[in-house]
Structure formats: C-alpha cells, structure tokens
Amino acid sequence: MTNHVERFAPSPTGLLHLGHAFSALTAFEAARQVGGTFLVRIEDIDVTRARPEFEEAIYEDLAWLGLAWEKPTLRQVDRFDAYKAVLDDLKSRGLIYPCFCTRKEINAALSAPHHDGSEEGPDGPAYPGTCRALVEDQARMSRNPYSLRLNMRKAIASLGGSGIIKKLSFKELGTGRKGKPKKINLDPDYLIDSCGDIILARKDTPASYHLSVVIDDAFQQITHVTRGQDLFAATSIHRILQALLGRPTPLYRHHRLITDDAGKRLAKRDDARSIRAIREDGGTLEDVRNLLGFRP
Ligand code: GLU
C-alpha cells in the first residue's frame, strides 16, 4: 500500500455543511486514487461546545456521502495526556508562559495608541504580551484560570533565529508550476508580529487547535492534510510547532472555500446548507457531488 494517509478532522460543534463535504470527499478520493488510507479525527477539545449529537450526525453524514474510514476513530478528548506531555516539555524549555488576561483586557491593550497595528494572524491580532514577563506565581495559578502561550520570539531563537526560520517550509499541493507542489517558506516577521504568542492551552480546555492538530497529525502519521483555504495562514504556525516538537511535516492542500449563492463563506450556523438539511429535502449524493464539482 502507498504511504498516503489523509484525514478529515471535523469539530462536533455543529452540523457538517457543503464545505466539510468538499474537504472530506477531496481527501477521501485523493487517498483512494493511490490506494492510501483515509482517517477521520473528531476534534472535540472544546468541551464547552462539542456535543455527542453532532458527533453522531458527522458519522451519519459521512456514511451518507459514501465515505468509509479506518476505525477506531480518534477523538481528541482521549488525547489530553499526550497534549499535557508536550506542554510540560515546552515549559521545561522555557517556551510557554501562563496568561491570565481576559478577552476584554486584551482588546483594551490592543486598542491602546502605542499598539503597532500589524497585519492580523489566523487567530486575530497578535497578543500584546501583557503576561509575557510575569514571574511564575503558583498561588495565582491555583486561584485564577489561565491559558498557556508560546513565547514566539523565544521559540524562534531556540530554533536558531530568524535566518533558520526562513529556511523552514511546507509544500502546498498543486499550486506550483505545472501543478507541482509549491514550497512555502516561513516568514519570521509574520510569525512574530501577526501570529505572536499563540495560545497552546486554553483556559477552558487543556489544548488549543494549533497544538492538538500538530500532535495528532504526527500521531496518526498523516502524510497529506486537506482542508479549506481559511486555514492556510494557520499552517505557518503548525510548521513552526512541528519544528519545535520534532514532528514531521505533511504535504498540504488548502482547497477553495465553498460559498453560498451570495458568495459568502458557509458557516456552521448556515443550517440550510447542512448535509442533513440537503438530505432531508430529498437531495441525493449525486446532487451534492455535482454541486461540489466531483465527477460521478
Ligand atoms: N477541526 C477543524 C475544523 O473543523 C479542522 C482542522 C483541520 O483540518 O486542520 O475547522
């Protein structure tokens, strides 16, 4: 069997819509064409928003879409120990720090006149750094909720500095010359000024999307990541985390976003475009495949 492992990694926080179907079908077909493997991973780290009924709906919709995957299905709630081990490692290397800021405090600091107004990263404006230099205070940590942030400058320094970071890259499938993969190099200024000290563990859940996705893509030996263009900017973060954690870098394919008739990107709240709604309206798999531009 070819070593080609794809995954579809939905969060069970709503119903799947056409955009998800496009990701899942693209990944599944790419694997099938070369006799590779297709996996599903349930990204349910957000325990406040994940719901068992949405997880059930995901399985039902994927089966309806004609997709089969290797079992058991990995669920991220079962991976909290693995995330903690990595966070402990990063802590012992002095690369993460606790942050007690509320969203309101961050917004206030960001709107202060001295803020430099750099381009936004994938998670919004870079964190202004309020808690970066705090001396570790165990008493405060036991009293107050905190997130864990990566000290981006230190992380870059620990890898050898900006010059080394510029040489790190990932490959984007099908976008280079003659449809070849295109090499995308990391930009240390973008990482520092736009992404900044990204969250690796949230106040309400012991990992962030960026951390868990990197650890689990490596754990599941994913060779090809297929996902929407909206996550392209996050891939620079994933690439530097892979370097910091000694994890391999898969190939990436960030596909076009599926929009509604008005050209607006589909979101989970657009229930009308959910696979379930299409199904309940009498839509067939063929309708969905046609709509998404898949050949029969
Ligand atoms: N769980 C993410 C989502 O549903 C996708 C993550 C990924 O494909 O890397 O948007």
Short mmCIF file of N, CA, C and O in Angstrom, two decimals, residues 31-32 36-37 84 98 135 144 162 175 244:
data_model
loop_
_atom_site.label_atom_id
_atom_site.label_comp_id
_atom_site.label_asym_id
_atom_site.label_seq_id
_atom_site.Cartn_x
_atom_site.Cartn_y
_atom_site.Cartn_z
N ALA A 31 -6.91 9.82 -1.39
CA ALA A 31 -6.35 8.60 -0.81
C ALA A 31 -6.72 7.38 -1.66
O ALA A 31 -5.88 6.53 -1.96
N ARG A 32 -7.98 7.35 -2.06
CA ARG A 32 -8.45 6.18 -2.81
C ARG A 32 -7.70 6.02 -4.13
O ARG A 32 -7.33 4.92 -4.51
N GLY A 36 -4.31 4.69 -0.81
CA GLY A 36 -3.86 5.15 0.52
C GLY A 36 -4.93 4.95 1.58
O GLY A 36 -5.89 4.19 1.39
N THR A 37 -4.76 5.65 2.68
CA THR A 37 -5.64 5.49 3.83
C THR A 37 -6.37 6.80 4.12
O THR A 37 -5.78 7.87 4.01
N LYS A 84 -0.65 17.23 27.29
CA LYS A 84 -0.03 17.71 28.52
C LYS A 84 1.47 17.39 28.51
O LYS A 84 2.28 18.22 28.92
N PRO A 98 2.10 31.25 31.40
CA PRO A 98 0.67 31.38 31.68
C PRO A 98 0.19 32.81 31.41
O PRO A 98 0.92 33.77 31.68
N VAL A 135 6.56 36.91 36.61
CA VAL A 135 7.29 35.87 37.32
C VAL A 135 6.26 34.80 37.69
O VAL A 135 5.13 35.12 38.07
N ASN A 144 -6.62 31.49 39.76
CA ASN A 144 -7.23 32.10 38.57
C ASN A 144 -7.03 31.24 37.32
O ASN A 144 -5.97 30.64 37.15
N SER A 162 15.90 33.88 13.19
CA SER A 162 15.09 34.19 12.00
C SER A 162 15.65 33.58 10.72
O SER A 162 14.89 33.13 9.86
N THR A 175 -0.18 23.80 -6.53
CA THR A 175 -0.25 25.24 -6.79
C THR A 175 1.04 25.79 -7.42
O THR A 175 1.11 26.95 -7.76
N LEU A 244 9.54 22.79 16.45
CA LEU A 244 9.83 22.83 17.89
C LEU A 244 9.66 21.47 18.55
O LEU A 244 10.35 21.13 19.50
#
